[in-house]
Amino acid sequence: MKSSGKIEDSKVFKSTTSALAGVREFVNERALSFGFGDKEVSEITLAVDEACTNVIKHAYKGNPDTEFEVKILASGAEFQIVVRDWGASFKPEEVPVPNIKDRFKKHKAGGLGIFLMRKLMDTVEYQGKDASNEVRLVRYLRNEQKT
Amino acid sequence: MNEFKVLTRDSGKAVVMELQGFLDAHTAPDLEKTFSELMASGKYNIVVNFNGLNYISSAGLGVFMAYIDEVRSNHGDIKLAGMQQKVFNVFDLLGFPFLYEIYKDQDEALKKFNNI
């Protein structure tokens, strides 16, 4: 697969779950034009949805009067998405890897989003920057499909 | 806007729950409401038809996790059927096939309830 070139784009969304459809559309179109196949586009879009859902529910605790930014920086084989918020900081090391059976018992879906992001992307990194938090997601274009 | 619809109908000893559209953190409460209504009316044999579902995120998966114990402790089950490959992949990544019965189509899942 070959990338179609360089992409630098960003968009700000309201911190409400009704914004998720717009986030997916934004990422979907750019991942597709970068050269990913349908399966990879779906996976990248899902990972970004999970990152944004975490921002809406946890960083901003459901407050819709706030915003977050989704930035796409892609070149060569690297497709990078940065989700930035100005809410409560997040410590991914405090989120345990979910034991699915255990989660069923406890009726808890928390942690599944991060688990999925890590499964679907090549890199998932969190960092605090000034008063903001960033999650950086990277997926590389490659010949063989990731399973 | 990505919409989501959930329709339910009785079929023999079971209820078929038909999902359409996009199931994410925004639409998951609609599914939760439907499950909660089924629990309130004592309907625990549930077949979920995913044929029309184009998308699912962990918020949607969480709803199935939230009700499975209550359903099974009432001698029922939630059987999943008719998933598109991309939706199945998400369930598969999280290990759902070990904990739920997943069928190719709705009729196959219904037979399991109606042959009891």
PDB file of C-alpha atoms in Angstrom:
ATOM      1  CA  MET A   1       0.000   0.000   0.000  1.00  0.00           C
ATOM      2  CA  LYS A   2       1.185   3.496  -0.727  1.00  0.00           C
ATOM      3  CA  SER A   3       0.207   6.622   1.071  1.00  0.00           C
ATOM      4  CA  SER A   4      -1.329   9.397  -0.942  1.00  0.00           C
ATOM      5  CA  GLY A   5       0.982  11.950   0.647  1.00  0.00           C
ATOM      6  CA  LYS A   6       0.956  14.231   3.584  1.00  0.00           C
ATOM      7  CA  ILE A   7      -2.055  15.111   5.717  1.00  0.00           C
ATOM      8  CA  GLU A   8      -2.151  17.830   8.351  1.00  0.00           C
ATOM      9  CA  ASP A   9      -5.601  18.573   9.587  1.00  0.00           C
ATOM     10  CA  SER A  10      -7.348  19.271  12.845  1.00  0.00           C
ATOM     11  CA  LYS A  11     -10.836  19.824  14.107  1.00  0.00           C
ATOM     12  CA  VAL A  12     -12.317  20.884  17.413  1.00  0.00           C
ATOM     13  CA  PHE A  13     -15.361  19.052  18.777  1.00  0.00           C
ATOM     14  CA  LYS A  14     -17.804  19.749  21.587  1.00  0.00           C
ATOM     15  CA  SER A  15     -17.287  17.394  24.492  1.00  0.00           C
ATOM     16  CA  THR A  16     -20.509  15.469  24.092  1.00  0.00           C
ATOM     17  CA  THR A  17     -21.159  11.930  22.901  1.00  0.00           C
ATOM     18  CA  SER A  18     -23.221  13.335  20.018  1.00  0.00           C
ATOM     19  CA  ALA A  19     -19.907  14.597  18.572  1.00  0.00           C
ATOM     20  CA  LEU A  20     -18.570  11.055  18.133  1.00  0.00           C
ATOM     21  CA  ALA A  21     -20.228  10.513  14.752  1.00  0.00           C
ATOM     22  CA  GLY A  22     -18.470  13.637  13.452  1.00  0.00           C
ATOM     23  CA  VAL A  23     -15.129  12.484  14.866  1.00  0.00           C
ATOM     24  CA  ARG A  24     -15.504   9.145  13.101  1.00  0.00           C
ATOM     25  CA  GLU A  25     -16.372  10.816   9.817  1.00  0.00           C
ATOM     26  CA  PHE A  26     -13.360  13.161  10.119  1.00  0.00           C
ATOM     27  CA  VAL A  27     -10.920  10.303  10.787  1.00  0.00           C
ATOM     28  CA  ASN A  28     -12.538   7.857   8.389  1.00  0.00           C
ATOM     29  CA  GLU A  29     -12.216  10.123   5.352  1.00  0.00           C
ATOM     30  CA  ARG A  30      -8.580  10.963   6.034  1.00  0.00           C
ATOM     31  CA  ALA A  31      -7.489   7.395   6.782  1.00  0.00           C
ATOM     32  CA  LEU A  32      -9.162   6.269   3.575  1.00  0.00           C
ATOM     33  CA  SER A  33      -7.517   8.991   1.486  1.00  0.00           C
ATOM     34  CA  PHE A  34      -4.138   8.175   3.085  1.00  0.00           C
ATOM     35  CA  GLY A  35      -4.358   4.693   1.572  1.00  0.00           C
ATOM     36  CA  PHE A  36      -5.611   2.342   4.288  1.00  0.00           C
ATOM     37  CA  GLY A  37      -7.976  -0.476   3.376  1.00  0.00           C
ATOM     38  CA  ASP A  38     -11.535  -0.704   4.734  1.00  0.00           C
ATOM     39  CA  LYS A  39     -10.594  -2.994   7.641  1.00  0.00           C
ATOM     40  CA  GLU A  40      -7.778  -0.751   8.817  1.00  0.00           C
ATOM     41  CA  VAL A  41      -9.904   2.379   8.394  1.00  0.00           C
ATOM     42  CA  SER A  42     -12.577   0.796  10.626  1.00  0.00           C
ATOM     43  CA  GLU A  43      -9.965  -0.110  13.233  1.00  0.00           C
ATOM     44  CA  ILE A  44      -8.347   3.342  13.285  1.00  0.00           C
ATOM     45  CA  THR A  45     -11.754   5.019  13.489  1.00  0.00           C
ATOM     46  CA  LEU A  46     -12.782   2.788  16.403  1.00  0.00           C
ATOM     47  CA  ALA A  47      -9.541   3.513  18.287  1.00  0.00           C
ATOM     48  CA  VAL A  48     -10.078   7.270  17.925  1.00  0.00           C
ATOM     49  CA  ASP A  49     -13.732   6.921  18.984  1.00  0.00           C
ATOM     50  CA  GLU A  50     -12.533   5.126  22.149  1.00  0.00           C
ATOM     51  CA  ALA A  51      -9.967   7.857  22.882  1.00  0.00           C
ATOM     52  CA  CYS A  52     -12.578  10.599  22.444  1.00  0.00           C
ATOM     53  CA  THR A  53     -15.183   8.693  24.482  1.00  0.00           C
ATOM     54  CA  ASN A  54     -12.668   8.555  27.333  1.00  0.00           C
ATOM     55  CA  VAL A  55     -12.107  12.317  27.059  1.00  0.00           C
ATOM     56  CA  ILE A  56     -15.847  13.063  27.084  1.00  0.00           C
ATOM     57  CA  LYS A  57     -16.660  10.691  29.943  1.00  0.00           C
ATOM     58  CA  HIS A  58     -13.561  10.898  32.103  1.00  0.00           C
ATOM     59  CA  ALA A  59     -11.460  14.003  31.377  1.00  0.00           C
ATOM     60  CA  TYR A  60     -14.510  16.257  31.167  1.00  0.00           C
ATOM     61  CA  LYS A  61     -16.829  14.021  33.194  1.00  0.00           C
ATOM     62  CA  GLY A  62     -19.718  14.592  30.802  1.00  0.00           C
ATOM     63  CA  ASN A  63     -19.545  18.413  30.845  1.00  0.00           C
ATOM     64  CA  PRO A  64     -20.745  19.432  27.337  1.00  0.00           C
ATOM     65  CA  ASP A  65     -19.507  23.041  27.630  1.00  0.00           C
ATOM     66  CA  THR A  66     -15.946  21.981  26.923  1.00  0.00           C
ATOM     67  CA  GLU A  67     -14.074  21.023  23.775  1.00  0.00           C
ATOM     68  CA  PHE A  68     -11.408  18.638  22.564  1.00  0.00           C
ATOM     69  CA  GLU A  69      -9.241  18.633  19.456  1.00  0.00           C
ATOM     70  CA  VAL A  70      -8.532  15.829  17.020  1.00  0.00           C
ATOM     71  CA  LYS A  71      -5.397  16.409  14.981  1.00  0.00           C
ATOM     72  CA  ILE A  72      -4.204  14.225  12.128  1.00  0.00           C
ATOM     73  CA  LEU A  73      -0.570  14.312  11.042  1.00  0.00           C
ATOM     74  CA  ALA A  74       0.272  11.755   8.411  1.00  0.00           C
ATOM     75  CA  SER A  75       3.250  11.326   6.134  1.00  0.00           C
ATOM     76  CA  GLY A  76       5.326   8.492   4.720  1.00  0.00           C
ATOM     77  CA  ALA A  77       3.852   5.342   6.215  1.00  0.00           C
ATOM     78  CA  GLU A  78       2.850   6.931   9.510  1.00  0.00           C
ATOM     79  CA  PHE A  79      -0.728   7.958  10.246  1.00  0.00           C
ATOM     80  CA  GLN A  80      -0.825   9.803  13.546  1.00  0.00           C
ATOM     81  CA  ILE A  81      -3.865  11.069  15.418  1.00  0.00           C
ATOM     82  CA  VAL A  82      -3.536  13.289  18.478  1.00  0.00           C
ATOM     83  CA  VAL A  83      -6.569  13.792  20.711  1.00  0.00           C
ATOM     84  CA  ARG A  84      -6.077  16.743  23.030  1.00  0.00           C
ATOM     85  CA  ASP A  85      -8.227  17.890  25.924  1.00  0.00           C
ATOM     86  CA  TRP A  86      -7.998  20.397  28.725  1.00  0.00           C
ATOM     87  CA  GLY A  87      -9.780  18.344  31.366  1.00  0.00           C
ATOM     88  CA  ALA A  88      -8.719  16.086  34.234  1.00  0.00           C
ATOM     89  CA  SER A  89      -5.464  14.278  33.578  1.00  0.00           C
ATOM     90  CA  PHE A  90      -5.462  10.593  32.872  1.00  0.00           C
ATOM     91  CA  LYS A  91      -3.077   7.966  34.185  1.00  0.00           C
ATOM     92  CA  PRO A  92      -3.204   4.993  31.824  1.00  0.00           C
ATOM     93  CA  GLU A  93      -0.920   2.980  34.089  1.00  0.00           C
ATOM     94  CA  GLU A  94      -3.731   3.000  36.632  1.00  0.00           C
ATOM     95  CA  VAL A  95      -6.072   1.238  34.219  1.00  0.00           C
ATOM     96  CA  PRO A  96      -5.533  -2.497  34.562  1.00  0.00           C
ATOM     97  CA  VAL A  97      -5.537  -4.774  31.547  1.00  0.00           C
ATOM     98  CA  PRO A  98      -9.074  -6.105  31.684  1.00  0.00           C
ATOM     99  CA  ASN A  99      -9.719  -9.697  32.512  1.00  0.00           C
ATOM    100  CA  ILE A 100     -12.852 -10.126  30.437  1.00  0.00           C
ATOM    101  CA  LYS A 101     -14.460 -12.810  32.618  1.00  0.00           C
ATOM    102  CA  ASP A 102     -13.844 -10.720  35.691  1.00  0.00           C
ATOM    103  CA  ARG A 103     -15.355  -7.680  34.016  1.00  0.00           C
ATOM    104  CA  PHE A 104     -18.498  -9.653  33.251  1.00  0.00           C
ATOM    105  CA  LYS A 105     -18.879 -10.495  36.898  1.00  0.00           C
ATOM    106  CA  LYS A 106     -18.451  -6.909  37.913  1.00  0.00           C
ATOM    107  CA  HIS A 107     -20.616  -5.559  35.084  1.00  0.00           C
ATOM    108  CA  LYS A 108     -17.892  -3.149  34.163  1.00  0.00           C
ATOM    109  CA  ALA A 109     -16.957  -2.077  30.687  1.00  0.00           C
ATOM    110  CA  GLY A 110     -14.367   0.443  31.855  1.00  0.00           C
ATOM    111  CA  GLY A 111     -10.886  -0.226  30.552  1.00  0.00           C
ATOM    112  CA  LEU A 112     -12.160  -1.980  27.441  1.00  0.00           C
ATOM    113  CA  GLY A 113     -11.673   1.167  25.370  1.00  0.00           C
ATOM    114  CA  ILE A 114      -7.979   1.443  26.238  1.00  0.00           C
ATOM    115  CA  PHE A 115      -7.550  -2.276  25.702  1.00  0.00           C
ATOM    116  CA  LEU A 116      -9.094  -1.946  22.224  1.00  0.00           C
ATOM    117  CA  MET A 117      -6.972   1.105  21.358  1.00  0.00           C
ATOM    118  CA  ARG A 118      -3.812  -0.825  22.212  1.00  0.00           C
ATOM    119  CA  LYS A 119      -4.934  -3.818  20.176  1.00  0.00           C
ATOM    120  CA  LEU A 120      -5.884  -1.744  17.147  1.00  0.00           C
ATOM    121  CA  MET A 121      -3.023   0.754  16.931  1.00  0.00           C
ATOM    122  CA  ASP A 122       0.756   0.396  16.649  1.00  0.00           C
ATOM    123  CA  THR A 123       1.392   3.078  19.269  1.00  0.00           C
ATOM    124  CA  VAL A 124      -0.789   4.534  22.040  1.00  0.00           C
ATOM    125  CA  GLU A 125       0.878   7.177  24.193  1.00  0.00           C
ATOM    126  CA  TYR A 126      -0.481   9.526  26.815  1.00  0.00           C
ATOM    127  CA  GLN A 127       1.180  12.707  27.927  1.00  0.00           C
ATOM    128  CA  GLY A 128       0.350  15.825  29.879  1.00  0.00           C
ATOM    129  CA  LYS A 129       1.306  19.075  28.152  1.00  0.00           C
ATOM    130  CA  ASP A 130       0.941  22.407  29.961  1.00  0.00           C
ATOM    131  CA  ALA A 131      -2.683  22.360  31.070  1.00  0.00           C
ATOM    132  CA  SER A 132      -3.720  19.791  28.500  1.00  0.00           C
ATOM    133  CA  ASN A 133      -3.599  16.028  28.006  1.00  0.00           C
ATOM    134  CA  GLU A 134      -2.774  14.298  24.780  1.00  0.00           C
ATOM    135  CA  VAL A 135      -3.245  10.795  23.555  1.00  0.00           C
ATOM    136  CA  ARG A 136      -1.201   9.992  20.474  1.00  0.00           C
ATOM    137  CA  LEU A 137      -2.328   7.097  18.318  1.00  0.00           C
ATOM    138  CA  VAL A 138      -0.200   5.816  15.445  1.00  0.00           C
ATOM    139  CA  ARG A 139      -0.913   3.243  12.786  1.00  0.00           C
ATOM    140  CA  TYR A 140       1.521   2.411   9.985  1.00  0.00           C
ATOM    141  CA  LEU A 141       0.654   1.582   6.423  1.00  0.00           C
ATOM    142  CA  ARG A 142       2.009  -1.844   5.644  1.00  0.00           C
ATOM    143  CA  ASN A 143       1.528  -4.498   3.031  1.00  0.00           C
ATOM    144  CA  GLU A 144       0.130  -7.192   5.265  1.00  0.00           C
ATOM    145  CA  GLN A 145      -3.021  -6.514   7.248  1.00  0.00           C
ATOM    146  CA  LYS A 146      -2.871  -6.484  11.020  1.00  0.00           C
ATOM    147  CA  THR A 147      -5.138  -9.081  12.572  1.00  0.00           C
TER     148      THR A 147
ATOM    149  CA  MET B   1     -25.421  12.012  12.386  1.00  0.00           C
ATOM    150  CA  ASN B   2     -25.050   8.254  12.790  1.00  0.00           C
ATOM    151  CA  GLU B   3     -28.342   6.893  13.984  1.00  0.00           C
ATOM    152  CA  PHE B   4     -29.173   3.826  15.993  1.00  0.00           C
ATOM    153  CA  LYS B   5     -32.400   1.886  16.216  1.00  0.00           C
ATOM    154  CA  VAL B   6     -33.424  -1.082  18.285  1.00  0.00           C
ATOM    155  CA  LEU B   7     -36.599  -3.018  17.538  1.00  0.00           C
ATOM    156  CA  THR B   8     -37.922  -5.947  19.528  1.00  0.00           C
ATOM    157  CA  ARG B   9     -40.476  -8.613  18.707  1.00  0.00           C
ATOM    158  CA  ASP B  10     -41.499 -11.934  20.200  1.00  0.00           C
ATOM    159  CA  SER B  11     -40.605 -15.083  18.320  1.00  0.00           C
ATOM    160  CA  GLY B  12     -41.651 -18.359  19.941  1.00  0.00           C
ATOM    161  CA  LYS B  13     -39.996 -18.670  23.330  1.00  0.00           C
ATOM    162  CA  ALA B  14     -37.597 -15.824  22.651  1.00  0.00           C
ATOM    163  CA  VAL B  15     -37.451 -12.126  21.929  1.00  0.00           C
ATOM    164  CA  VAL B  16     -35.592 -10.913  18.873  1.00  0.00           C
ATOM    165  CA  MET B  17     -33.790  -7.632  19.349  1.00  0.00           C
ATOM    166  CA  GLU B  18     -32.890  -6.127  15.998  1.00  0.00           C
ATOM    167  CA  LEU B  19     -30.102  -3.548  15.949  1.00  0.00           C
ATOM    168  CA  GLN B  20     -29.620  -1.003  13.196  1.00  0.00           C
ATOM    169  CA  GLY B  21     -27.039   1.706  12.613  1.00  0.00           C
ATOM    170  CA  PHE B  22     -24.261   2.831  14.915  1.00  0.00           C
ATOM    171  CA  LEU B  23     -23.824   1.735  18.523  1.00  0.00           C
ATOM    172  CA  ASP B  24     -21.457   4.019  20.415  1.00  0.00           C
ATOM    173  CA  ALA B  25     -21.299   5.920  23.720  1.00  0.00           C
ATOM    174  CA  HIS B  26     -24.052   8.214  22.443  1.00  0.00           C
ATOM    175  CA  THR B  27     -26.510   5.516  21.437  1.00  0.00           C
ATOM    176  CA  ALA B  28     -25.658   2.788  24.005  1.00  0.00           C
ATOM    177  CA  PRO B  29     -28.218   4.200  26.527  1.00  0.00           C
ATOM    178  CA  ASP B  30     -31.005   3.345  24.029  1.00  0.00           C
ATOM    179  CA  LEU B  31     -29.906  -0.283  24.019  1.00  0.00           C
ATOM    180  CA  GLU B  32     -29.581  -0.253  27.780  1.00  0.00           C
ATOM    181  CA  LYS B  33     -33.161   1.002  28.074  1.00  0.00           C
ATOM    182  CA  THR B  34     -34.440  -1.822  25.867  1.00  0.00           C
ATOM    183  CA  PHE B  35     -32.601  -4.455  27.910  1.00  0.00           C
ATOM    184  CA  SER B  36     -33.896  -2.941  31.093  1.00  0.00           C
ATOM    185  CA  GLU B  37     -37.491  -3.097  29.763  1.00  0.00           C
ATOM    186  CA  LEU B  38     -37.049  -6.763  28.818  1.00  0.00           C
ATOM    187  CA  MET B  39     -35.717  -7.556  32.302  1.00  0.00           C
ATOM    188  CA  ALA B  40     -38.687  -5.746  33.876  1.00  0.00           C
ATOM    189  CA  SER B  41     -41.125  -7.833  31.849  1.00  0.00           C
ATOM    190  CA  GLY B  42     -39.317 -11.082  32.678  1.00  0.00           C
ATOM    191  CA  LYS B  43     -38.072 -11.793  29.159  1.00  0.00           C
ATOM    192  CA  TYR B  44     -34.727 -13.510  29.424  1.00  0.00           C
ATOM    193  CA  ASN B  45     -34.460 -15.502  26.188  1.00  0.00           C
ATOM    194  CA  ILE B  46     -32.938 -12.932  23.876  1.00  0.00           C
ATOM    195  CA  VAL B  47     -31.594 -13.192  20.337  1.00  0.00           C
ATOM    196  CA  VAL B  48     -29.777 -10.072  19.182  1.00  0.00           C
ATOM    197  CA  ASN B  49     -29.820  -9.681  15.414  1.00  0.00           C
ATOM    198  CA  PHE B  50     -26.837  -7.577  14.344  1.00  0.00           C
ATOM    199  CA  ASN B  51     -27.594  -7.666  10.620  1.00  0.00           C
ATOM    200  CA  GLY B  52     -28.291  -3.956  10.339  1.00  0.00           C
ATOM    201  CA  LEU B  53     -25.579  -2.826  12.763  1.00  0.00           C
ATOM    202  CA  ASN B  54     -22.742  -1.021  11.020  1.00  0.00           C
ATOM    203  CA  TYR B  55     -20.626  -0.052  13.978  1.00  0.00           C
ATOM    204  CA  ILE B  56     -19.968  -0.898  17.626  1.00  0.00           C
ATOM    205  CA  SER B  57     -17.579   0.568  20.198  1.00  0.00           C
ATOM    206  CA  SER B  58     -16.774  -0.607  23.722  1.00  0.00           C
ATOM    207  CA  ALA B  59     -19.695   1.416  25.105  1.00  0.00           C
ATOM    208  CA  GLY B  60     -22.031  -0.854  23.133  1.00  0.00           C
ATOM    209  CA  LEU B  61     -20.191  -4.016  24.165  1.00  0.00           C
ATOM    210  CA  GLY B  62     -20.490  -2.930  27.768  1.00  0.00           C
ATOM    211  CA  VAL B  63     -24.288  -3.120  27.575  1.00  0.00           C
ATOM    212  CA  PHE B  64     -24.194  -6.829  26.697  1.00  0.00           C
ATOM    213  CA  MET B  65     -21.826  -7.386  29.598  1.00  0.00           C
ATOM    214  CA  ALA B  66     -24.068  -5.503  31.979  1.00  0.00           C
ATOM    215  CA  TYR B  67     -27.093  -7.772  31.500  1.00  0.00           C
ATOM    216  CA  ILE B  68     -25.659 -11.234  30.902  1.00  0.00           C
ATOM    217  CA  ASP B  69     -25.507 -12.243  34.576  1.00  0.00           C
ATOM    218  CA  GLU B  70     -29.089 -11.227  35.305  1.00  0.00           C
ATOM    219  CA  VAL B  71     -30.290 -13.014  32.165  1.00  0.00           C
ATOM    220  CA  ARG B  72     -28.415 -16.245  32.890  1.00  0.00           C
ATOM    221  CA  SER B  73     -29.353 -16.319  36.545  1.00  0.00           C
ATOM    222  CA  ASN B  74     -32.977 -16.320  35.324  1.00  0.00           C
ATOM    223  CA  HIS B  75     -32.257 -19.360  33.101  1.00  0.00           C
ATOM    224  CA  GLY B  76     -32.154 -17.286  29.932  1.00  0.00           C
ATOM    225  CA  ASP B  77     -29.410 -16.264  27.564  1.00  0.00           C
ATOM    226  CA  ILE B  78     -28.339 -13.516  25.195  1.00  0.00           C
ATOM    227  CA  LYS B  79     -27.455 -15.130  21.880  1.00  0.00           C
ATOM    228  CA  LEU B  80     -25.817 -12.994  19.218  1.00  0.00           C
ATOM    229  CA  ALA B  81     -26.478 -13.450  15.498  1.00  0.00           C
ATOM    230  CA  GLY B  82     -25.881 -12.083  12.017  1.00  0.00           C
ATOM    231  CA  MET B  83     -22.850  -9.884  12.678  1.00  0.00           C
ATOM    232  CA  GLN B  84     -21.014  -8.164   9.866  1.00  0.00           C
ATOM    233  CA  GLN B  85     -17.339  -9.126   9.870  1.00  0.00           C
ATOM    234  CA  LYS B  86     -16.125  -5.747  11.140  1.00  0.00           C
ATOM    235  CA  VAL B  87     -18.547  -5.866  14.078  1.00  0.00           C
ATOM    236  CA  PHE B  88     -17.593  -9.474  14.861  1.00  0.00           C
ATOM    237  CA  ASN B  89     -13.909  -8.457  14.878  1.00  0.00           C
ATOM    238  CA  VAL B  90     -14.526  -6.096  17.793  1.00  0.00           C
ATOM    239  CA  PHE B  91     -16.349  -8.780  19.813  1.00  0.00           C
ATOM    240  CA  ASP B  92     -13.576 -11.211  18.936  1.00  0.00           C
ATOM    241  CA  LEU B  93     -10.789  -8.880  20.088  1.00  0.00           C
ATOM    242  CA  LEU B  94     -12.390  -8.724  23.509  1.00  0.00           C
ATOM    243  CA  GLY B  95     -12.885 -12.463  23.842  1.00  0.00           C
ATOM    244  CA  PHE B  96     -16.681 -12.467  23.602  1.00  0.00           C
ATOM    245  CA  PRO B  97     -16.861 -15.712  21.570  1.00  0.00           C
ATOM    246  CA  PHE B  98     -15.733 -17.570  24.704  1.00  0.00           C
ATOM    247  CA  LEU B  99     -18.567 -16.168  26.760  1.00  0.00           C
ATOM    248  CA  TYR B 100     -21.449 -15.751  24.317  1.00  0.00           C
ATOM    249  CA  GLU B 101     -22.974 -17.998  21.705  1.00  0.00           C
ATOM    250  CA  ILE B 102     -22.567 -16.282  18.346  1.00  0.00           C
ATOM    251  CA  TYR B 103     -24.548 -17.563  15.354  1.00  0.00           C
ATOM    252  CA  LYS B 104     -24.424 -16.860  11.653  1.00  0.00           C
ATOM    253  CA  ASP B 105     -28.072 -15.967  11.495  1.00  0.00           C
ATOM    254  CA  GLN B 106     -31.014 -15.249  13.700  1.00  0.00           C
ATOM    255  CA  ASP B 107     -32.953 -18.435  12.867  1.00  0.00           C
ATOM    256  CA  GLU B 108     -30.106 -20.639  14.006  1.00  0.00           C
ATOM    257  CA  ALA B 109     -30.019 -18.792  17.342  1.00  0.00           C
ATOM    258  CA  LEU B 110     -33.814 -18.945  17.696  1.00  0.00           C
ATOM    259  CA  LYS B 111     -33.805 -22.721  17.184  1.00  0.00           C
ATOM    260  CA  LYS B 112     -31.617 -23.069  20.260  1.00  0.00           C
ATOM    261  CA  PHE B 113     -34.323 -21.458  22.378  1.00  0.00           C
ATOM    262  CA  ASN B 114     -37.324 -22.987  20.662  1.00  0.00           C
ATOM    263  CA  ASN B 115     -35.974 -26.554  20.857  1.00  0.00           C
ATOM    264  CA  ILE B 116     -35.624 -26.359  24.639  1.00  0.00           C
TER     265      ILE B 116
END
